[in-house]
XYZ file of C-alpha atoms in Angstrom:
521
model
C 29.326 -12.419 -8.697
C 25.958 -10.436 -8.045
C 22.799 -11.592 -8.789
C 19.232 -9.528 -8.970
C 17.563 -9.033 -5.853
C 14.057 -7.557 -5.033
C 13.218 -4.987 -2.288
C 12.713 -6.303 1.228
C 9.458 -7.833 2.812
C 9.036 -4.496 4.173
C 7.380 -3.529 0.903
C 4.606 -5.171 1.961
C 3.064 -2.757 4.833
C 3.321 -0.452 2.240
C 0.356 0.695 0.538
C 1.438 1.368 -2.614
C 4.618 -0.952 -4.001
C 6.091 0.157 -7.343
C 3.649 -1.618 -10.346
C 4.961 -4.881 -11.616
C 5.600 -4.568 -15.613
C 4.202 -7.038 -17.644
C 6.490 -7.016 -20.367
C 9.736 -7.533 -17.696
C 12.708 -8.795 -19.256
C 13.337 -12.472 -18.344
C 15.840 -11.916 -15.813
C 13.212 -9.711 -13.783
C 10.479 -12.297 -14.099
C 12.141 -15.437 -13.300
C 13.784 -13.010 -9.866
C 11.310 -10.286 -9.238
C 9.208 -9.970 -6.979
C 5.943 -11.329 -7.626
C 2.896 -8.739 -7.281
C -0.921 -9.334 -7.269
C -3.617 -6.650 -6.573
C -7.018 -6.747 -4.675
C -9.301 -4.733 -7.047
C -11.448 -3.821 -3.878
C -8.804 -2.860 -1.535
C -6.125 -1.419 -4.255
C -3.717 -2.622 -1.820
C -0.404 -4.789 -3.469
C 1.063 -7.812 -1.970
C 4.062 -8.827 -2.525
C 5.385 -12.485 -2.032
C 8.990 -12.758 -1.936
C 11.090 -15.658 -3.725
C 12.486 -17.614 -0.635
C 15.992 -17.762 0.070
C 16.975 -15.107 -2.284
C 19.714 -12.457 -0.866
C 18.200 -9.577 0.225
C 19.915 -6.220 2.080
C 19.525 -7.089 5.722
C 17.902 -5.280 8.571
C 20.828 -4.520 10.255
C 20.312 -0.687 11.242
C 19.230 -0.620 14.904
C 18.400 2.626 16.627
C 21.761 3.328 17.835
C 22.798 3.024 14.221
C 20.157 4.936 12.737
C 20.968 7.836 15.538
C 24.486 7.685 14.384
C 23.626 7.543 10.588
C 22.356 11.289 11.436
C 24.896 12.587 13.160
C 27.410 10.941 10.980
C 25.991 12.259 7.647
C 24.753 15.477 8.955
C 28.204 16.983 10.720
C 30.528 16.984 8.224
C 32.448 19.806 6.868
C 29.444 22.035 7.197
C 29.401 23.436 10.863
C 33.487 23.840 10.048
C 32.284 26.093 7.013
C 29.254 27.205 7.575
C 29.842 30.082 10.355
C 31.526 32.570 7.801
C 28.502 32.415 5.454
C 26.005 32.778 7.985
C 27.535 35.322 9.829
C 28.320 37.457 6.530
C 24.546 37.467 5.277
C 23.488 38.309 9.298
C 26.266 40.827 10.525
C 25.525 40.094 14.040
C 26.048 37.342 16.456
C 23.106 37.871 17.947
C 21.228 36.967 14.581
C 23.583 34.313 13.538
C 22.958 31.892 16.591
C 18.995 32.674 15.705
C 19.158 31.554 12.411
C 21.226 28.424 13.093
C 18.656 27.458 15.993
C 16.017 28.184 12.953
C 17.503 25.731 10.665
C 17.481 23.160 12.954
C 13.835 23.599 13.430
C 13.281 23.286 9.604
C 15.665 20.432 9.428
C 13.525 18.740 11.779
C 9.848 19.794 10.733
C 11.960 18.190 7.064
C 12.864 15.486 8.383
C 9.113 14.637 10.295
C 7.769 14.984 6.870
C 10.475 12.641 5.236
C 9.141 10.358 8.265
C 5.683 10.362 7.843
C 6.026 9.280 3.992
C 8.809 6.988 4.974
C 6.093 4.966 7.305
C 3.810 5.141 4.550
C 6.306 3.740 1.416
C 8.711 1.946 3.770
C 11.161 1.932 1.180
C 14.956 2.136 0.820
C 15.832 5.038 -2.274
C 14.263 7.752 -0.409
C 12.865 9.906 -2.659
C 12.706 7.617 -5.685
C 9.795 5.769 -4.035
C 7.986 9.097 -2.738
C 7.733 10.622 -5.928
C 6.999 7.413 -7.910
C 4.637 6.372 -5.227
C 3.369 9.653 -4.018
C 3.028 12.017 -6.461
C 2.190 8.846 -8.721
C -0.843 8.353 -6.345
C -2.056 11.611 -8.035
C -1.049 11.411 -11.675
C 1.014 8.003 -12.262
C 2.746 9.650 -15.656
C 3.634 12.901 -13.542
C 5.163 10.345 -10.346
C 6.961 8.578 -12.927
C 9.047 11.540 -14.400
C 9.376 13.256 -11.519
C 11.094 9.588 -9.924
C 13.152 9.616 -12.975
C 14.572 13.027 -12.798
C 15.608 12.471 -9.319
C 17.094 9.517 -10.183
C 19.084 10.951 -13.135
C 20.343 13.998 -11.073
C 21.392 12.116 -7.917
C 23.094 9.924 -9.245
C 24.589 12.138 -11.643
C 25.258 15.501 -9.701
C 23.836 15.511 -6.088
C 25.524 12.301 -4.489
C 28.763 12.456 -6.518
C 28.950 16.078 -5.835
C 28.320 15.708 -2.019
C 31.097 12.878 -1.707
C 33.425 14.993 -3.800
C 32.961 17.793 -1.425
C 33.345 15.475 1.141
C 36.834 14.168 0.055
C 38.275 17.204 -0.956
C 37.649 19.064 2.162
C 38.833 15.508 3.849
C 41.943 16.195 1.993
C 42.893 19.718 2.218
C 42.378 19.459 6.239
C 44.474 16.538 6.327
C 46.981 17.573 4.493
C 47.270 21.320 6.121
C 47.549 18.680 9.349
C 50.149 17.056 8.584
C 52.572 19.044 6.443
C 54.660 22.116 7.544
C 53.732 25.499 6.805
C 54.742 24.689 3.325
C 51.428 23.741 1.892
C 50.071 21.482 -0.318
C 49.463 21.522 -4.436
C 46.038 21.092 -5.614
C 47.391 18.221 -7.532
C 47.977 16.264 -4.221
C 44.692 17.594 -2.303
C 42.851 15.713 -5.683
C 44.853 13.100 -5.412
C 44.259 12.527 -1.779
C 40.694 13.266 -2.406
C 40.981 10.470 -5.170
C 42.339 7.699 -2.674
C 39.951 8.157 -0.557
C 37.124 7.435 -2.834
C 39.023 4.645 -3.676
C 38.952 3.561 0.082
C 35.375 4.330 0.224
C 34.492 2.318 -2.644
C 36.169 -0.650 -1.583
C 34.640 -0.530 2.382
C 30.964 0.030 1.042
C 31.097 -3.231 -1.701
C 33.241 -5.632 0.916
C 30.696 -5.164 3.506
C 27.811 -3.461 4.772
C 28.508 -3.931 8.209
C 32.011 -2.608 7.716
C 30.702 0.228 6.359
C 27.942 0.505 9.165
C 31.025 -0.050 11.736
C 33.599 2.519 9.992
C 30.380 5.086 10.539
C 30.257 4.784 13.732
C 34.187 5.256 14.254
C 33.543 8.508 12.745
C 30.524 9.720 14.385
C 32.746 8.947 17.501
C 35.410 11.364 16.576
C 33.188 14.337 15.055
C 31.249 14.356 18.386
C 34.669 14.622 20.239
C 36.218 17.435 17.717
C 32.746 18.658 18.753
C 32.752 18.635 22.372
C 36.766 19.793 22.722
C 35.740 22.722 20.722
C 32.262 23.037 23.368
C 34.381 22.236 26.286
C 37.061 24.799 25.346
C 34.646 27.353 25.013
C 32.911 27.236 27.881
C 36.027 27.532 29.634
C 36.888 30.446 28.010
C 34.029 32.144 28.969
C 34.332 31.111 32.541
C 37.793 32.934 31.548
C 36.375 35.735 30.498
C 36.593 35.932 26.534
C 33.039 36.929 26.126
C 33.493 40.589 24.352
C 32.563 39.221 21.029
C 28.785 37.893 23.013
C 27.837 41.294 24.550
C 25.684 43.405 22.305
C 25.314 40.420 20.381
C 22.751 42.190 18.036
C 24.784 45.042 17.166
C 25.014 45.307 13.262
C 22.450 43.275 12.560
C 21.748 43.451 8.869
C 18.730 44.726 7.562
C 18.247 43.401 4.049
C 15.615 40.243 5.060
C 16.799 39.305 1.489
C 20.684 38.780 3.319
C 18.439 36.466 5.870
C 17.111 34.515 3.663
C 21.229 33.540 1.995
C 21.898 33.350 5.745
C 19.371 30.356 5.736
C 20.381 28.399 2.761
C 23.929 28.343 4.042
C 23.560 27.078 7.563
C 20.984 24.682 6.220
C 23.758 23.621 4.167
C 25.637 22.792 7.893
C 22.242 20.475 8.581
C 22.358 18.573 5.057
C 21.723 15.059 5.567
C 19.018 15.088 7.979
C 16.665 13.372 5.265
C 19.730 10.331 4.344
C 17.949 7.630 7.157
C 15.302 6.924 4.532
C 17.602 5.815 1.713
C 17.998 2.604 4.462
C 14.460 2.191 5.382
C 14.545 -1.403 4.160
C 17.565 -1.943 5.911
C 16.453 -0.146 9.220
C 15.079 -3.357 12.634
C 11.460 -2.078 13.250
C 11.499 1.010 10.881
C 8.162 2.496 12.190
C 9.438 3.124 15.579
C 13.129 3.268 14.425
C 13.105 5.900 11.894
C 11.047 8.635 13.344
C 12.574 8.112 16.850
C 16.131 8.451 15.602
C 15.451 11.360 13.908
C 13.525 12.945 17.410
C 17.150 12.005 19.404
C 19.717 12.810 16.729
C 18.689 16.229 15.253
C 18.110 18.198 19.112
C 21.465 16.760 19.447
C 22.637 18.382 16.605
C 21.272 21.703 17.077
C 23.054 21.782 20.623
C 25.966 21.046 19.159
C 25.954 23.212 16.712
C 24.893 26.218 18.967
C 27.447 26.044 21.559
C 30.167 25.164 18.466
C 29.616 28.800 17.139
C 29.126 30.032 20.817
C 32.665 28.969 21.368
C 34.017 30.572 17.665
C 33.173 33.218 19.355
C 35.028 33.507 22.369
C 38.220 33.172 20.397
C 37.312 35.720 17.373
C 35.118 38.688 16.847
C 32.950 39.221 13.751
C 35.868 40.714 11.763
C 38.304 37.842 12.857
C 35.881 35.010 11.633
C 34.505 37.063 8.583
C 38.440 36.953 7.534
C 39.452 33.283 8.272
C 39.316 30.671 5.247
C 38.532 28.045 7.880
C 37.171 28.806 11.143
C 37.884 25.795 13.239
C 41.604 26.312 12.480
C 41.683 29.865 13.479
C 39.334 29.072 16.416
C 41.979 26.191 17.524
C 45.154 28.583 16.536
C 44.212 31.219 19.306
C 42.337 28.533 21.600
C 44.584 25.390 21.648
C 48.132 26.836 20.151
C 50.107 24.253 18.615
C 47.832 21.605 19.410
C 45.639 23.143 16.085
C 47.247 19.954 13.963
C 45.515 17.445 16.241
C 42.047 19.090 15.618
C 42.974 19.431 12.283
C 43.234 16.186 11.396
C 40.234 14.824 13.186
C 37.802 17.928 11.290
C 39.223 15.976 8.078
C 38.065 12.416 9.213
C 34.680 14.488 10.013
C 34.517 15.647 6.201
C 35.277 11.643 5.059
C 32.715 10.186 7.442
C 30.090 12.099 5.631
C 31.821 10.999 2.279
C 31.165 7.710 3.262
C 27.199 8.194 4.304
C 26.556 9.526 1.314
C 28.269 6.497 -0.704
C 26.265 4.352 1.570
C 22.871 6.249 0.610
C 23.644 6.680 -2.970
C 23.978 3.129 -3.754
C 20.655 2.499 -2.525
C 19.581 5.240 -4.831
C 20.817 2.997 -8.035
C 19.544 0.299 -6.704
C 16.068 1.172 -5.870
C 15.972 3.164 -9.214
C 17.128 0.327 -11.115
C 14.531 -1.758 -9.325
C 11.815 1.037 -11.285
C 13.510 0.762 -14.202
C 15.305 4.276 -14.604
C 18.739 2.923 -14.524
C 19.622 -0.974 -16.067
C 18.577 -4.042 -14.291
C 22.253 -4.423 -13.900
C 22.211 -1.603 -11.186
C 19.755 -3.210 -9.168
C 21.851 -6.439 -8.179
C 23.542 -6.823 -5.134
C 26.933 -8.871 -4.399
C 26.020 -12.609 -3.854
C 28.404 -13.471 -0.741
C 28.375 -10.157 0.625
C 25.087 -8.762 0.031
C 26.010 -4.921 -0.744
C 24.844 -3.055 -3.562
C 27.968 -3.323 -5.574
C 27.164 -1.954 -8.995
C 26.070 1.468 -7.810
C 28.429 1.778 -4.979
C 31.191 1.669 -8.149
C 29.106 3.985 -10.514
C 28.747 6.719 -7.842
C 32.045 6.447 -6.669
C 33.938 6.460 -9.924
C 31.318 9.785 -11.067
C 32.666 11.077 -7.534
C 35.934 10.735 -8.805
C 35.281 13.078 -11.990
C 33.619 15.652 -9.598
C 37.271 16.202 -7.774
C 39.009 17.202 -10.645
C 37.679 20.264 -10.721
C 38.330 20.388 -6.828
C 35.794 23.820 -6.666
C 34.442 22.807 -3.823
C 32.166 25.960 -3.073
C 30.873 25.555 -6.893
C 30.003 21.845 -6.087
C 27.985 22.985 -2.679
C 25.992 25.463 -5.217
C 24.951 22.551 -7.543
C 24.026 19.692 -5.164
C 22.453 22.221 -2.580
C 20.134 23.866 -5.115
C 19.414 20.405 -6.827
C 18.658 19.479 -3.577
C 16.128 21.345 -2.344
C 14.197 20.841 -5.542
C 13.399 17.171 -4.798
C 12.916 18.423 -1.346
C 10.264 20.797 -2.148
C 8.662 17.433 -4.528
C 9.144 15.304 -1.943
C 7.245 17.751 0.733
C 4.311 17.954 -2.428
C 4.562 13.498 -2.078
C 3.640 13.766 1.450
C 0.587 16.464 0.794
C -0.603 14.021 -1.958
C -0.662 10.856 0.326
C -2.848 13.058 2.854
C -5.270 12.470 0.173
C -4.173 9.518 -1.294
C -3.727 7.473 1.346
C -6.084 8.630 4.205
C -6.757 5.116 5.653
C -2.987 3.971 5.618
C -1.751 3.539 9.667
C 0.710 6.569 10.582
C 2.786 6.413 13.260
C 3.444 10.137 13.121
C 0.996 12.482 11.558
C 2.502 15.737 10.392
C 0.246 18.740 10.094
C -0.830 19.888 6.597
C -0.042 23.467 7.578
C 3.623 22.805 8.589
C 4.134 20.374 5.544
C 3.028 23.710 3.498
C 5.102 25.815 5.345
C 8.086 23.755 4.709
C 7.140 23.689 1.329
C 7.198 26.804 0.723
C 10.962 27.191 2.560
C 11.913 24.849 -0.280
C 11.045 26.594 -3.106
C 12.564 29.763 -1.793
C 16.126 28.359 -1.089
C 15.128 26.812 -4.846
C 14.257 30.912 -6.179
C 16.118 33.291 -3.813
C 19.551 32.577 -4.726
C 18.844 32.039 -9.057
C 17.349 35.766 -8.269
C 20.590 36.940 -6.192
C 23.432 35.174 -7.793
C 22.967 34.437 -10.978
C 25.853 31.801 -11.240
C 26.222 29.624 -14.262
C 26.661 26.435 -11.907
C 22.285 26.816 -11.107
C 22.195 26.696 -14.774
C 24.702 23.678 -15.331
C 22.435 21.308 -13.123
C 18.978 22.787 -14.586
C 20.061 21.598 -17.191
C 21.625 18.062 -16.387
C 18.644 17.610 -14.299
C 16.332 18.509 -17.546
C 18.532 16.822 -19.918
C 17.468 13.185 -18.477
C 14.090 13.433 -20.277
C 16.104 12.769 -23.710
C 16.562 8.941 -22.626
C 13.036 8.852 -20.443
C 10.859 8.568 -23.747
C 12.981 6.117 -25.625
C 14.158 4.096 -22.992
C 12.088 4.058 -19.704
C 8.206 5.230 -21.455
C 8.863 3.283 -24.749
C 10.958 0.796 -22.858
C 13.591 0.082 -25.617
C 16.078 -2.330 -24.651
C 19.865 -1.885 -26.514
C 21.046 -5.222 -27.795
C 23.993 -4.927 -25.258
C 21.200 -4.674 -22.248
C 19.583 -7.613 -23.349
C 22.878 -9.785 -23.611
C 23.974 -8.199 -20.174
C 20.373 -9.172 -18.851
C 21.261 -12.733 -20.173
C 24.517 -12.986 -18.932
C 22.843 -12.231 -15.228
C 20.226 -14.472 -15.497
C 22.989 -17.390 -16.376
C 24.844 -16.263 -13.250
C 21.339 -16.096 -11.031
C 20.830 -19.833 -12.144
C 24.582 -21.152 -11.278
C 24.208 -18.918 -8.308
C 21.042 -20.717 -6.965
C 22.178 -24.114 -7.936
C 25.332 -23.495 -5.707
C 23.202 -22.819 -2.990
C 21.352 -25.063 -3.348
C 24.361 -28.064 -3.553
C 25.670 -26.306 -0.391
């Protein structure tokens, strides 16, 4: 059974809480939460219902930290390297630009945390947008909260957990077979079962899901540090020809740079995912910011002495041929012992599967909570408190993204969708600079860096349209565009289907046994 539930008390620090509708369905007035305004201060309160289920703040620092890592190494630093390296031609040049999109993961991810302190609220950029942007233009906020809404949970989340699963799936499969291979029938079907998995962990329990993160961050950092470990060691061996002259080659087409850029950045996705949980994050005005300081540095280190180490075990040529690095890398460096490092990069690709599921849910939810999806979204599982209607509907679109099982084409859409709400998102924060001068920040970004971020999102948006002009850019322009079709009828006019309204019904009947049970008990 799930039952309605409104976002946490957190809402309340915030300056600027989503605007209660008057003409609410009954369901969200008799459960909502209930909103008044101070004309003079323009600053909402919001009184919760007591003793209604809520998400629970059960993210502590440790967990946030590991919510990074977990979402951010995935597949990406096990893909990455080729892509970088091709648009760079040097080593010298690719270890540069990796260190450089660390830094602009983290100047990103400062900005995410400066608006996250502000609208402390889970769904990311759903609130920002809404709330930020809105703070500007309310119609503009609205739309632009809308769109996101419509393409994450449409193309960017699915897309990311398909990628996830699939790469999950071939690497686990390559483990554990012979040299004999596997169909692309069973790496979909594998894929398939996993979301399945996923699905089922993320709507039993959030703690179980918080838990089964954790596992995984455990083993990336170790498939990590063996391939660190084994590298330094080979250079204390000796294998350092492919290091010396490291800038030998170097491309000079700054054009090539900037590709170079939007595919290691691809490596750092993730590094914004912490604010999708701000509700459910202990103390998120210390927590969130700090756990971003600690977990991207770690990252970067990581991810520089990974691709040191690649190197000690191939030259340019040798990793510009390989399909997958980390296997070659653990052919020449570990021998037969390749399988076992196989196996744990595919866990490494499903722990990221399973952040994302995490995150996306709480994209339906708080998205429902505005309005943009049905009410029905916006419930949570009475018993176990998880998000249970939008774990399903992002899982089960995940599903339809493997069946194409293109995994490059799927890392085209999400990443260019991607950095389009980044770029908004970056335009949010500038907006509540002006906004919102007199709200408390705990960290205070610089306008000039929040500009110069900006404008690294809307090249990574421009650059590769102009360079590769790939149908798949087109595809989610126009998914993304397409949502405006039901944003008049259904979210402006707010034009309920008689199937909504009987659904809405049938909710509120199960709110009211719901709350007498608990009230028996």
């Amino acid at each position: 059974m799930v039952i309605y539930t409104p976002s946490d008390p957190i809402m309340a620090e915030s300056n600027s809480i989503h605007r209660h509708r008057p003409d609410q369905s009954p369901i969200i007035e008799h459960q909502h939460v209930s909103i008044t305004s101070n004309v003079q201060s323009n600053v909402l309160k919001v009184v919760l219902i007591p003793d209604e289920p809520t998400l629970k703040r059960h993210l502590g620092l440790f967990s946030g930290v590991c919510f990074i890592i977990g979402i951010i190494i995935g597949s990406g630093i096990f893909i990455s390297p080729k892509g970088v390296l091709q648009e760079t031609q040097s080593v010298g040049l690719c270890l540069i630009v990796w260190t450089a999109c660390g830094l602009i993961s983290i100047l990103g991810a400062l900005c995410y945390a400066e608006i996250g302190t502000i609208i402390p609220r889970n769904g990311a950029e759903v609130a920002y947008l809404k709330e930020g942007i809105g703070s500007v233009h309310e119609r503009t906020g609205d739309i632009l909260a809308y769109l996101f809404v419509w393409t994450s949970v449409l193309v960017i989340k699915p897309a990311s957990i398909a990628v996830g699963c699939l790469t999950f799936s071939q690497y686990f499969l390559s483990g554990i077979l012979n040299n004999c291979g596997s169909s692309p029938e069973l790496v979909k079907m594998l894929a398939i079962f996993a979301i399945l998995i996923l699905i089922n962990v993320n709507s039993l329990s959030v703690s179980a899901a918080n838990r089964l993160n954790i596992v995984f961050v455990i083993c990336k950092v170790l498939i990590i540090l063996t391939i660190i470990i084994v590298g330094l060691v080979r250079i204390g061996q000796g294998h350092t020809q492919s290091l010396q002259n490291s800038f030998a080659g170097t491309t000079k087409k700054p054009f090539g740079v900037v590709l170079a850029f939007y595919k290691g950045l691809y490596a750092f996705g993730g590094w914004h995912n912490l604010n999708t949980v701000t509700e459910e994050l202990k103390n998120p005005k210390r927590n969130l910011w700090l756990s971003i300081v600690l977990a991207l540095p770690c990252v970067i280190i990581l991810y520089i002495l990974t691709n040191i180490s690649y190197f000690t075990a191939m030259n340019k040529v040798e990793l510009l041929n390989s399909n997958a690095v980390a296997v070659t890398w653990g052919e020449v460096a570990l021998g037969s012992a390749v399988r076992v490092l196989v196996i744990f990069i595919s866990i490494s690709a499903l722990g990221a599967a399973n952040i994302s599921l995490f995150g996306a849910a709480r994209y339906c939810m708080v998205g429902a909570q505005y309005r943009y999806l049905p009410e029905f979204f916006a419930c949570v599982q009475t018993q176990r408190l998880t998000p249970l209607p939008g774990v399903v509907l992002v899982g089960v679109l995940a599903i339809a993204f493997c069946i194409p099982s293109n995994i490059y084409g799927l890392i085209d859409i999400f990443s260019f969708s991607t950095w389009i709400f980044f770029g908004l998102t970056f335009v949010a924060t500038l907006c509540c600079k002006v906004t919102k001068k007199n709200v408390q920040r705990v960290i205070n970004v610089p306008i000039p860096i929040v500009i110069i971020i900006l404008l690294i999102a809307i090249s990574l948006v421009i650059i590769p349209i102009v360079y590769n002009r790939s149908i798949r850019f087109l595809f989610a322009a126009i998914v993304m565009l397409f949502g405006l079709i039901f944003y008049y009828p259904f979210v402006y006019r707010k034009i309920e289907l008689p199937f909504m309204k009987k659904m809405n019904s049938t909710l509120q009947a199960f709110f009211k046994l719901q709350q007498a049970q608990i009230n028996i008990e």
